[in-house]
Amino acid sequence: MTDAYLRIEDLTKVYERGQVVALRDLSFTVAKGEFLVVIGLSGSGKSTLLRCINRLIEPTRGKIVLDGVEITGLSPSRMRRVRRRIGMIFQQFNLIRRSTVIANTLTGRLGYMPTWKAMIGLFSQDDRERALENLARVGLREKAYVRADELSGGQQQRVGIARALMQDPELLLADEPVSALDPATSHSIMQYLEWMNRERGVTVLASLHFLSLARRYGTRIIALKDGQLVFDGPPKLIDNAKFKEIYGEDAEEVEVR
Amino acid sequence: MRDYPEGYLSERPSWTTAAGLADLVSAKLTVVGRGLSRSLLDILAVALLWVLVTYIYLWYGHKIYGYTVIPWWLFGVLTVELGALWGAFGVSPAQRLSGRRLVREDGGSPRLSQRVVYWLAWHVSVVPVLTLLVEPPLHERLSGLRFERVRTTGAAPIPWYRTSTGLYTAGVMVATVVAAIGVTVTWTNLQRLISDAWRTAKFWQALVSPDTSILQASFRDLIVTVFMAVMATTFSVIVAVPLSFLAARNLMKGPLGRIVYTLLRGTMSIVRSIEPIVWAIVFLVWVTARRAPFAGLLALWVHSIADLVKLYAEQLESINPGLIEAITSTGAGRLSVLRYAVVPQIINPYVSFTLYRWDINIRMATVVGVVGGGGIGQRLYSYVSGQQWSLAGTVMLMIVILVWAIDYLSARLRAKLA
Ligand SMILES: Nc1ncnc2c1ncn2[C@@H]1O[C@H](COP(=O)(O)OP(=O)(O)OP(=O)(O)O)[C@@H](O)[C@H]1O
Ligand SMILES: [Mg+2]
């Protein structure tokens, strides 16, 4: 437990509306540099878990400790300080549709700027250069001045990755980053995440729908069912029986190549 | 074996039954009606334009009444011919109103030769009405042209009677026809048959005989009205934008937020349900009648706030929360989230709604003026109550032109934003 980078203890989330228990006394740790994949059926609490970690959602009970800092008790301003080192990418990409690709990428720096500069959009020359670099990294250098909604889904997700890169993240949360994409594009996006994990030493927590993707990219897999942990271990330990337990008796494994 | 429609061999042909025959007749009538109404509309439009131009020219040039200059029979033939030409070679009023235009079979725009054939064949096809029973009509078939709905990309085309521009144009046309008939009635001796017709005729005649002497003064009032609307809109935006954030359900969470939301929305819907006229009366009493334009302005202001808060807040409620999550997760502060996640999603709709409200306010400003709220409306009211019809007519004409122009302008701007 000494090198636990992220520690989650008895995390519980109850949504007031509808009295849904999305997470139930969840505990696990993540070591620095891991590529942790979260799997589970729809509604099992994957999104809720990821959003609790950067407190987009307030946990009802439990503790989240990141790099020795207990996140759950932080004041809003200190929380923002922590958040800027936690990148996040989304299933629906969540870009400013009417803005250019570079403007979207630059928003990754907002956590590092004084409010007045953010208000008038005064990004430093350094930030702009880094935005172009990061766009080049995801192969979108020449699309920098195109409106975000003119890009394909895969390209939009790459902008999302560039935006996260701007944050200099130590931790990346990816909530079903490839669920809206076709298999080939999915692999290209996952490879960018893999690159961040291996070359930049970013710890990645990604929720995925396809077990084949989870096996291929994850160094470790955790599985949720009704907000509880039902599996925690390396990908190769998920056998047929385990698979049936996670996804239910009638499930068939689907391959994504 | 061929596939006959069901019952083709076993049942009687549909046209042998009364109901089937009725169906057939009504279908054919629809076809004829469509073809005929298109042509008639164009002819009518030409006739109207002609009469208007000659009437205005003769009255102002020579102080005599006249409509056609040429004999009536020649006028008839010429208008029919011009209507046909307009329909064949240009975009005629009927085509505009029905939102259709002539295209080649393959969808391209017609060649000149095809237009000529269309125009020539039109005479054999439309003039002896019965030939219109053929569908598609002869002239369309011969020229290889057909009517196609004009497509506007993005939005569904709006029928003319749903746009205020269309309605105003129709209104002006009807008013002109009525006026022309009214004047004709006095001109011939038909007036004795209907004793009251004389009065109305005089009224209509006066209405369409603008009095230029008040043009300058009215223009000044017109500007007052426009400014009333502009200022009311501006001030209401200043109040409505912040209020809209308090009136958006998705932003007002927690028990206190719920209370503020409910109170605000409730008040606004009450305020909105009271007509601007009533507000004008309230404010006239309040700020006294000597500052009439101010009272009118306040009335528009209050009503606009209520209206805009609702429109704005509904827009806020429909924004994508994902972007808020994305910007928040970069570590951005509350204001930055507002600036980068909320504002980009609402700015265009907000401007659009503001323009729309400004457009309404211009019209409302004249109405408010009628109860004494100042501006051109008040002038109109004083002329009408003083039975100075020709002065009233001038003012009305100016209002129509103004409203039409603003309406057009704001529609164009809003289309740009969409
Ligand atoms: N805002 C909310 N209010 C009330 N209940 C919610 C809310 N968000 C999620 N839930 C409930 O919490 C449970 C877990 O939802 P969550 O979105 O975390 O699941 P998920 O594993 O991400 O599913 P999916 O794969 O469909 O995205 C579900 O039962 C869901 O209905
Ligand atoms: Mg989810």
XYZ file of C-alpha atoms and ligand atoms in Angstrom:
707
model
C 0.000 0.000 0.000
C 2.998 2.273 0.209
C 3.074 3.344 -3.421
C -0.685 3.837 -3.752
C -1.090 6.900 -5.927
C -4.851 6.947 -5.718
C -6.672 5.369 -2.823
C -10.423 4.963 -2.678
C -12.003 3.985 0.617
C -15.613 3.000 1.180
C -16.800 5.289 -1.549
C -20.576 5.552 -1.660
C -22.741 7.688 -3.866
C -26.498 7.941 -3.444
C -28.353 10.057 -5.965
C -31.026 12.002 -4.129
C -33.299 11.934 -7.103
C -34.752 8.444 -7.399
C -32.798 7.204 -4.367
C -30.346 5.307 -6.570
C -27.277 3.832 -4.879
C -24.760 4.197 -7.706
C -21.663 3.221 -5.714
C -21.647 0.991 -2.656
C -18.659 0.990 -0.247
C -16.151 0.834 -3.035
C -12.472 0.440 -2.086
C -9.395 -0.018 -4.224
C -6.015 1.543 -4.896
C -4.226 2.552 -8.053
C -0.444 2.653 -8.375
C 1.352 5.393 -10.275
C 1.703 4.602 -13.956
C -1.078 2.041 -14.120
C -3.559 1.792 -16.987
C -6.651 0.836 -15.095
C -9.723 -0.128 -17.051
C -13.143 0.002 -15.407
C -15.709 -2.327 -16.934
C -19.282 -3.114 -16.047
C -22.774 -3.102 -17.431
C -24.596 0.069 -18.249
C -25.722 1.649 -14.991
C -23.122 -0.169 -12.910
C -21.624 3.154 -11.782
C -18.560 3.615 -13.992
C -19.264 7.247 -14.873
C -20.195 8.021 -11.302
C -16.907 6.598 -10.039
C -14.772 8.577 -12.475
C -16.641 11.795 -11.738
C -16.262 11.337 -7.995
C -12.500 11.225 -8.402
C -12.308 14.807 -9.707
C -15.427 15.732 -7.782
C -17.602 16.669 -10.681
C -19.964 14.666 -8.505
C -19.895 14.970 -4.716
C -19.519 11.551 -3.089
C -22.063 10.818 -0.382
C -19.610 8.994 1.860
C -16.070 7.675 1.775
C -12.567 8.932 1.153
C -10.544 9.617 -1.966
C -6.831 10.199 -1.453
C -4.771 11.332 -4.417
C -1.013 11.514 -4.024
C -1.361 11.848 -0.275
C -3.992 14.588 -0.442
C -7.493 13.819 0.684
C -9.621 15.191 -2.108
C -12.976 14.692 -0.480
C -12.470 17.458 2.067
C -10.890 20.142 -0.126
C -12.283 23.644 -0.435
C -13.504 24.611 -3.933
C -10.432 26.695 -4.704
C -7.987 24.004 -3.589
C -10.032 21.425 -5.457
C -9.555 23.454 -8.637
C -5.804 23.355 -8.017
C -5.964 19.554 -7.862
C -8.303 19.274 -10.826
C -5.960 20.985 -13.236
C -3.607 18.006 -12.974
C -6.454 15.571 -13.704
C -7.323 15.430 -17.372
C -10.677 14.103 -18.467
C -12.050 12.946 -21.781
C -15.627 12.064 -22.530
C -17.786 9.805 -24.612
C -19.467 12.794 -26.255
C -16.158 14.712 -26.570
C -17.715 17.843 -25.022
C -16.030 20.466 -27.150
C -17.147 24.052 -27.674
C -18.826 23.330 -30.976
C -18.683 26.795 -32.464
C -15.089 27.477 -31.501
C -11.935 26.527 -33.326
C -9.907 23.461 -32.525
C -7.102 25.532 -31.057
C -9.484 27.533 -28.871
C -10.806 24.250 -27.527
C -7.322 22.959 -26.904
C -6.352 26.127 -25.060
C -9.183 25.700 -22.548
C -6.975 22.990 -21.036
C -4.869 25.836 -19.615
C -7.749 27.608 -17.843
C -6.831 26.095 -14.485
C -3.406 27.700 -14.672
C -4.560 31.220 -15.500
C -5.760 34.133 -13.379
C -9.473 34.706 -13.856
C -9.153 38.066 -15.601
C -6.898 36.614 -18.254
C -9.285 33.721 -18.771
C -12.184 36.147 -19.117
C -10.653 38.037 -22.021
C -9.091 34.926 -23.504
C -5.543 36.152 -23.025
C -3.563 32.950 -23.466
C 0.193 33.316 -23.353
C 2.346 32.823 -26.414
C 3.845 29.821 -24.678
C 0.399 28.255 -24.254
C -0.411 28.810 -27.905
C 2.775 27.145 -29.028
C 2.133 24.211 -26.748
C -1.412 23.932 -28.055
C -0.073 23.635 -31.596
C 2.500 21.104 -30.434
C -0.123 18.988 -28.730
C -2.386 19.208 -31.766
C 0.518 18.058 -33.908
C 0.998 15.195 -31.484
C -2.550 13.969 -32.131
C -2.201 14.628 -35.855
C -4.446 17.682 -36.041
C -1.905 20.446 -36.605
C -3.451 21.541 -39.898
C -6.973 21.497 -38.442
C -6.051 24.002 -35.713
C -8.194 26.824 -37.104
C -11.172 24.721 -38.173
C -14.389 24.844 -36.178
C -14.690 21.909 -33.793
C -18.082 20.823 -35.096
C -16.655 20.367 -38.564
C -14.488 17.474 -37.392
C -15.318 13.779 -37.390
C -15.937 11.989 -34.102
C -12.455 10.530 -33.979
C -10.888 13.905 -34.684
C -13.031 15.534 -31.989
C -11.883 12.986 -29.465
C -8.294 13.757 -30.434
C -8.990 17.419 -29.686
C -10.267 16.207 -26.319
C -6.953 14.433 -25.796
C -5.011 17.541 -26.803
C -7.073 19.572 -24.346
C -6.225 17.085 -21.595
C -2.545 17.179 -22.600
C -2.555 20.953 -22.104
C -3.232 20.312 -18.429
C 0.069 18.466 -17.954
C -1.965 15.725 -16.347
C -0.672 13.228 -13.851
C -3.948 11.374 -13.961
C -6.300 10.919 -16.897
C -9.941 9.985 -16.483
C -11.525 8.651 -19.643
C -15.257 7.968 -19.488
C -16.055 5.617 -22.345
C -13.717 7.505 -24.670
C -14.442 5.309 -27.683
C -18.101 4.354 -27.288
C -19.184 6.787 -29.992
C -16.520 5.676 -32.461
C -16.006 2.847 -34.929
C -13.561 0.005 -34.129
C -10.627 1.280 -36.190
C -10.913 4.802 -34.797
C -11.334 3.340 -31.316
C -7.962 1.696 -31.566
C -6.282 4.879 -32.730
C -7.722 6.796 -29.774
C -6.795 4.060 -27.347
C -3.262 4.129 -28.712
C -2.982 7.819 -27.845
C -4.045 6.966 -24.303
C -1.506 4.178 -24.247
C 1.139 6.608 -25.425
C 0.259 9.070 -22.647
C 0.447 6.246 -20.152
C 3.779 4.835 -21.333
C 5.713 7.869 -22.541
C 4.369 10.568 -20.263
C 3.869 8.416 -17.200
C 0.237 9.474 -16.881
C -1.869 7.202 -14.720
C -4.997 6.351 -16.712
C -8.441 5.359 -15.476
C -10.628 4.475 -18.412
C -14.090 2.995 -18.506
C -14.697 0.796 -21.524
C -17.603 -1.182 -22.838
C -15.677 -3.806 -24.759
C -13.743 -6.405 -22.854
C -11.458 -6.977 -25.841
C -10.325 -3.332 -25.693
C -9.910 -3.605 -21.938
C -7.737 -6.709 -22.337
C -5.659 -5.154 -25.062
C -4.849 -1.835 -23.341
C -5.356 -2.271 -19.624
C -2.594 -3.258 -17.256
C -5.281 -3.987 -14.728
C -9.034 -4.287 -14.834
C -11.669 -3.613 -12.225
C -15.266 -4.580 -12.778
C -18.317 -2.973 -11.224
C -21.737 -4.440 -10.776
C -24.492 -2.442 -9.123
C -21.870 -0.109 -7.710
C -19.792 -2.849 -6.148
C -16.411 -4.252 -7.023
C -16.760 -7.737 -8.504
C -13.330 -8.123 -10.046
C -9.902 -6.612 -9.556
C -6.864 -8.040 -11.248
C -4.801 -8.385 -14.410
C -6.681 -8.807 -17.720
C -5.726 -12.428 -18.215
C -7.570 -13.489 -15.058
C -10.944 -12.693 -16.554
C -12.116 -16.094 -17.702
C -15.487 -17.189 -18.958
C -16.984 -17.686 -15.519
C -15.818 -14.249 -14.372
C -17.172 -12.711 -17.543
C -20.614 -14.235 -16.918
C -20.527 -12.924 -13.378
C -19.817 -9.369 -14.528
C -22.072 -9.178 -17.496
C -24.785 -11.669 -16.533
C -25.561 -15.209 -17.614
C -26.780 -14.441 -21.105
C -23.896 -12.264 -22.209
C -21.709 -13.143 -25.187
C -18.308 -11.619 -25.583
C -17.973 -9.337 -28.574
C -14.619 -8.806 -30.173
C -13.392 -5.412 -31.309
C -10.454 -5.685 -33.658
C -48.735 -12.603 -64.783
C -49.168 -8.927 -64.196
C -49.856 -7.671 -60.749
C -53.200 -5.979 -60.852
C -54.213 -3.842 -57.943
C -56.367 -5.751 -55.518
C -59.960 -6.027 -56.716
C -59.054 -4.754 -60.141
C -60.807 -7.571 -61.937
C -63.510 -8.457 -59.442
C -64.794 -5.025 -58.473
C -66.496 -2.327 -60.431
C -64.287 0.538 -61.602
C -64.297 3.241 -58.978
C -65.763 5.902 -61.262
C -68.988 3.944 -61.702
C -70.002 4.531 -58.113
C -71.241 7.887 -56.886
C -68.517 8.194 -54.269
C -65.806 7.280 -56.763
C -67.129 9.817 -59.205
C -67.214 12.476 -56.539
C -63.606 11.679 -55.684
C -62.584 11.944 -59.287
C -64.405 15.250 -59.770
C -62.943 16.772 -56.667
C -59.461 15.602 -57.616
C -59.814 17.140 -61.060
C -61.241 20.324 -59.581
C -58.227 20.578 -57.308
C -55.926 20.259 -60.280
C -57.784 22.899 -62.256
C -58.034 25.092 -59.243
C -54.315 24.918 -58.646
C -53.387 25.703 -62.234
C -55.960 28.436 -62.522
C -55.236 30.094 -59.214
C -51.565 30.324 -60.072
C -52.274 32.132 -63.322
C -55.078 34.235 -61.882
C -52.905 35.393 -59.045
C -50.219 36.615 -61.410
C -52.769 38.351 -63.610
C -54.318 39.970 -60.582
C -50.943 41.125 -59.374
C -50.171 42.716 -62.731
C -53.566 44.392 -62.819
C -53.093 45.683 -59.311
C -49.677 47.101 -60.039
C -50.920 48.735 -63.205
C -53.915 50.315 -61.514
C -51.837 51.526 -58.627
C -49.175 53.082 -60.789
C -51.572 54.830 -63.120
C -53.768 55.927 -60.263
C -50.889 57.454 -58.361
C -49.447 58.976 -61.512
C -52.724 60.525 -62.643
C -53.738 61.797 -59.264
C -50.434 63.403 -58.390
C -49.543 64.417 -61.903
C -52.876 65.635 -63.150
C -55.216 65.667 -60.153
C -57.670 63.375 -61.898
C -58.858 59.891 -61.086
C -57.981 57.164 -63.532
C -56.995 53.552 -63.445
C -55.952 52.152 -66.730
C -55.243 54.962 -69.194
C -56.061 52.498 -71.965
C -59.477 50.986 -72.773
C -60.655 48.281 -70.366
C -60.611 45.451 -72.933
C -57.039 46.203 -73.889
C -56.157 46.430 -70.235
C -57.628 42.953 -69.736
C -55.704 41.405 -72.594
C -52.459 43.070 -71.618
C -52.612 42.067 -67.974
C -53.328 38.449 -68.903
C -50.394 38.520 -71.284
C -48.060 40.194 -68.806
C -49.100 37.731 -66.116
C -48.200 34.853 -68.428
C -44.874 36.422 -69.310
C -44.067 37.009 -65.674
C -44.848 33.402 -64.811
C -42.840 32.038 -67.725
C -39.737 34.201 -67.602
C -39.479 35.431 -64.053
C -40.420 34.520 -60.540
C -44.042 35.592 -60.387
C -45.919 36.493 -57.198
C -47.848 33.203 -57.344
C -44.630 31.249 -57.543
C -43.209 33.229 -54.675
C -46.264 32.769 -52.519
C -46.495 29.042 -53.147
C -42.747 28.718 -52.623
C -42.246 26.977 -55.938
C -40.241 27.666 -59.035
C -39.979 26.320 -62.551
C -37.279 23.730 -63.104
C -36.330 21.300 -65.864
C -37.310 17.650 -65.519
C -33.797 16.875 -64.348
C -33.914 19.661 -61.789
C -31.731 22.189 -63.607
C -32.811 25.732 -64.324
C -34.897 26.154 -67.509
C -33.390 27.112 -70.842
C -34.707 30.149 -72.654
C -36.232 28.035 -75.430
C -38.115 25.995 -72.861
C -39.455 29.153 -71.288
C -40.665 30.356 -74.676
C -42.449 27.049 -75.319
C -43.927 27.215 -71.860
C -45.198 30.723 -72.474
C -46.691 29.917 -75.889
C -48.306 26.693 -74.722
C -49.693 28.534 -71.716
C -52.187 30.261 -74.033
C -53.664 27.013 -75.288
C -53.542 25.410 -71.894
C -54.747 27.993 -69.417
C -57.008 30.286 -71.387
C -59.484 27.488 -72.281
C -59.664 26.402 -68.640
C -60.769 22.813 -69.371
C -57.405 21.786 -70.753
C -56.085 22.196 -67.261
C -57.807 18.897 -66.437
C -54.726 17.172 -67.773
C -52.103 16.685 -65.132
C -49.422 17.856 -65.567
C -50.910 20.673 -67.637
C -50.147 20.927 -71.318
C -47.755 23.855 -71.168
C -45.637 22.199 -68.495
C -45.555 18.952 -70.441
C -44.656 20.558 -73.774
C -41.847 22.655 -72.424
C -40.428 19.860 -70.286
C -40.633 22.051 -67.185
C -42.254 21.428 -63.851
C -42.811 23.217 -60.576
C -40.555 22.363 -57.733
C -40.660 23.464 -54.132
C -37.911 25.946 -53.405
C -35.707 24.423 -50.746
C -34.064 26.576 -48.176
C -31.239 24.686 -46.565
C -31.405 24.142 -42.854
C -34.871 25.310 -41.924
C -38.225 24.189 -43.211
C -39.661 26.762 -45.592
C -42.246 28.903 -43.887
C -45.501 29.441 -45.772
C -46.189 33.065 -46.536
C -49.161 33.329 -44.187
C -46.925 32.347 -41.289
C -44.371 35.114 -41.834
C -45.277 38.627 -40.822
C -43.742 39.958 -44.038
C -46.142 37.828 -46.032
C -49.054 38.937 -43.916
C -48.189 42.597 -44.245
C -47.794 42.302 -47.983
C -51.134 40.551 -48.210
C -52.615 43.202 -45.933
C -51.318 46.027 -48.090
C -52.622 44.313 -51.224
C -56.077 43.747 -49.765
C -56.192 47.307 -48.469
C -55.284 48.603 -51.912
C -57.920 46.530 -53.625
C -60.534 47.633 -51.133
C -59.428 51.224 -51.545
C -59.573 51.021 -55.303
C -63.049 49.502 -55.174
C -64.092 52.106 -52.667
C -63.018 54.927 -54.915
C -64.625 53.324 -57.924
C -67.858 53.125 -56.028
C -67.968 56.891 -55.539
C -66.856 57.476 -59.034
C -69.724 55.748 -60.717
C -73.139 56.499 -59.449
C -73.416 53.283 -57.527
C -73.117 55.336 -54.377
C -76.832 55.967 -54.392
C -77.585 52.300 -54.103
C -75.771 51.966 -50.827
C -76.002 55.153 -48.889
C -73.206 54.319 -46.486
C -70.788 53.315 -49.174
C -70.196 56.956 -49.838
C -68.849 57.581 -46.387
C -66.523 54.614 -46.378
C -65.401 55.415 -49.874
C -64.453 58.872 -48.804
C -62.595 57.403 -45.897
C -60.666 54.935 -48.031
C -60.019 57.521 -50.672
C -58.552 59.806 -48.085
C -56.509 57.002 -46.682
C -54.753 56.417 -49.952
C -54.272 60.106 -50.674
C -51.229 60.820 -48.548
C -50.850 64.309 -47.188
C -47.203 65.247 -47.475
C -47.467 68.297 -45.263
C -47.184 66.252 -42.072
C -44.437 64.051 -43.377
C -41.687 65.771 -41.446
C -43.493 65.899 -38.142
C -44.635 62.311 -38.483
C -41.148 61.245 -39.315
C -39.970 62.755 -36.076
C -42.610 60.743 -34.224
C -41.580 57.667 -36.116
C -38.072 58.117 -34.821
C -39.414 58.558 -31.304
C -41.226 55.256 -31.717
C -38.163 53.465 -33.034
C -36.112 54.792 -30.160
C -38.756 53.795 -27.670
C -38.440 50.265 -28.982
C -34.666 50.292 -29.133
C -34.300 51.680 -25.628
C -36.936 49.396 -24.170
C -35.183 46.431 -25.746
C -31.725 47.495 -24.609
C -32.766 48.148 -21.038
C -34.740 44.942 -20.866
C -31.728 42.953 -22.086
C -29.622 44.471 -19.315
C -32.111 43.256 -16.728
C -33.183 40.026 -18.402
C -29.741 38.496 -18.976
C -28.806 38.258 -15.281
C -32.341 37.316 -14.309
C -32.394 34.503 -16.840
C -29.625 32.727 -14.963
C -31.751 32.845 -11.826
C -34.735 31.549 -13.766
C -33.033 28.514 -15.282
C -34.007 25.315 -13.539
C -30.735 23.505 -14.245
C -28.629 26.260 -12.702
C -30.805 26.906 -9.656
C -30.216 23.907 -7.472
C -30.791 23.479 -3.770
C -33.809 24.620 -1.736
C -33.013 28.340 -1.940
C -32.436 28.095 -5.679
C -35.763 26.339 -6.109
C -37.574 29.157 -4.302
C -35.884 31.878 -6.347
C -36.576 29.955 -9.558
C -40.250 29.436 -8.777
C -40.847 33.009 -7.634
C -39.085 34.503 -10.627
C -40.754 32.320 -13.218
C -44.146 32.905 -11.610
C -43.760 36.681 -11.505
C -42.517 36.779 -15.060
C -45.409 34.786 -16.411
C -47.872 37.067 -14.631
C -46.139 40.184 -15.954
C -46.059 38.712 -19.436
C -49.728 37.836 -19.414
C -50.626 41.518 -18.926
C -50.643 43.220 -22.303
C -48.251 46.104 -22.964
C -51.267 48.367 -23.493
C -52.361 47.779 -19.927
C -48.856 48.430 -18.700
C -48.834 51.661 -20.688
C -51.984 52.818 -18.960
C -50.522 51.912 -15.576
C -47.351 53.838 -16.279
C -49.224 56.798 -17.784
C -50.964 57.219 -14.467
C -47.701 56.688 -12.673
C -45.356 59.051 -14.496
C -48.159 61.364 -15.666
C -49.261 61.821 -19.232
C -46.881 64.682 -19.963
C -44.039 62.250 -20.311
C -45.990 59.966 -22.576
C -43.084 58.418 -24.496
C -41.451 57.574 -21.196
C -44.557 55.748 -20.037
C -44.686 53.835 -23.311
C -41.062 52.951 -22.953
C -41.581 51.652 -19.421
C -44.510 49.551 -20.555
C -42.475 47.919 -23.320
C -39.560 47.521 -20.981
C -41.484 45.623 -18.330
C -43.184 43.377 -20.834
C -39.945 42.699 -22.720
C -38.126 41.717 -19.544
C -40.743 39.134 -18.721
C -40.712 37.804 -22.251
C -36.940 37.699 -22.613
C -36.335 36.113 -19.223
C -38.540 33.239 -20.269
C -36.922 32.835 -23.694
C -33.390 33.170 -22.326
C -33.973 30.833 -19.393
C -35.429 28.150 -21.621
C -32.343 28.417 -23.761
C -30.149 28.038 -20.693
C -32.095 24.992 -19.625
C -31.372 23.276 -22.897
C -27.609 23.693 -22.904
C -25.357 20.649 -22.983
C -24.130 19.969 -19.415
C -21.242 17.921 -20.812
C -19.337 21.028 -21.808
C -19.699 22.412 -18.289
C -18.200 19.173 -16.944
C -15.370 19.353 -19.460
C -14.385 22.919 -18.624
C -14.817 22.363 -14.890
C -12.535 19.339 -15.069
C -9.683 21.465 -16.423
C -9.613 23.252 -13.092
C -11.273 26.409 -14.409
C -13.045 28.699 -11.948
C -16.771 29.437 -11.888
C -16.467 32.529 -14.068
C -14.311 30.725 -16.597
C -16.839 27.919 -16.783
C -19.505 30.517 -17.477
C -17.369 32.139 -20.130
C -16.183 28.964 -21.904
C -18.981 26.460 -21.319
C -22.204 28.455 -20.979
C -21.759 31.624 -23.024
C -20.705 29.913 -26.291
C -23.854 27.848 -26.157
C -26.256 30.714 -25.531
C -24.800 33.746 -27.251
C -26.373 33.256 -30.665
C -29.821 32.304 -29.406
C -29.714 35.278 -27.026
C -28.937 37.722 -29.821
C -31.570 36.079 -31.951
C -34.243 36.397 -29.266
C -33.247 39.995 -28.640
C -33.682 40.882 -32.299
C -37.003 39.112 -32.325
C -38.142 41.070 -29.305
C -36.914 44.323 -30.822
C -39.000 43.547 -33.861
C -42.051 42.999 -31.645
C -41.301 46.169 -29.690
C -41.361 48.300 -32.826
C -44.889 47.107 -33.502
C -45.894 47.323 -29.862
C -44.512 50.838 -29.625
C -47.104 52.076 -32.100
C -49.869 50.204 -30.320
C -48.784 51.568 -26.963
C -48.774 55.013 -28.551
C -52.452 54.690 -29.341
C -53.393 54.804 -25.673
C -51.250 57.898 -25.269
C -47.860 56.306 -24.956
C -46.273 58.815 -27.303
C -44.632 58.447 -30.676
C -46.285 57.755 -33.997
C -49.094 55.758 -32.428
C -50.306 58.734 -30.500
C -50.277 60.855 -33.640
C -52.282 58.212 -35.459
C -54.769 58.092 -32.654
C -55.260 61.855 -32.602
C -55.864 61.931 -36.366
C -58.288 59.052 -36.238
C -60.258 60.579 -33.396
C -60.243 63.901 -35.231
C -61.510 62.135 -38.369
C -58.602 63.503 -40.375
C -58.537 60.470 -42.577
C -55.975 61.492 -45.104
C -53.528 62.419 -42.369
C -54.249 59.138 -40.624
C -53.689 57.334 -43.908
C -50.296 58.928 -44.328
C -49.277 57.903 -40.837
C -50.548 54.371 -41.348
C -48.589 54.051 -44.550
C -45.443 55.156 -42.770
C -46.031 52.650 -39.991
C -46.549 49.838 -42.465
C -43.320 50.692 -44.260
C -41.393 50.938 -41.013
C -42.714 47.697 -39.566
C -42.102 45.889 -42.804
C -38.547 47.158 -43.068
C -37.663 46.283 -39.483
C -39.288 42.912 -39.799
C -37.296 42.162 -42.900
C -34.078 43.361 -41.355
C -34.459 41.358 -38.172
C -35.469 38.225 -40.082
C -32.362 38.508 -42.232
C -30.111 39.017 -39.226
C -31.667 36.121 -37.372
C -31.250 33.842 -40.367
C -27.557 34.726 -40.343
C -27.262 33.685 -36.700
C -29.069 30.391 -36.964
N -27.799 12.541 -12.085
C -28.325 11.374 -11.678
N -29.435 11.366 -10.900
C -29.975 10.202 -10.478
N -29.478 8.991 -10.766
C -28.376 8.919 -11.528
C -27.734 10.109 -12.036
N -26.660 9.738 -12.769
C -26.622 8.371 -12.725
N -27.649 7.889 -11.999
C -27.896 6.460 -11.700
O -26.762 5.932 -11.100
C -26.480 4.623 -11.591
C -25.066 4.568 -12.152
O -24.961 5.426 -13.266
P -23.634 5.640 -14.098
O -23.903 6.711 -15.099
O -22.505 5.854 -13.183
O -23.485 4.239 -14.830
P -22.470 3.796 -15.968
O -21.835 2.553 -15.511
O -21.605 4.920 -16.366
O -23.455 3.417 -17.149
P -23.241 3.638 -18.723
O -22.363 2.543 -19.162
O -24.629 3.514 -19.282
O -22.670 5.002 -18.929
C -27.531 4.339 -12.630
O -28.519 3.510 -12.028
C -28.116 5.676 -12.963
O -29.483 5.540 -13.236
Mg -21.384 6.150 -18.164
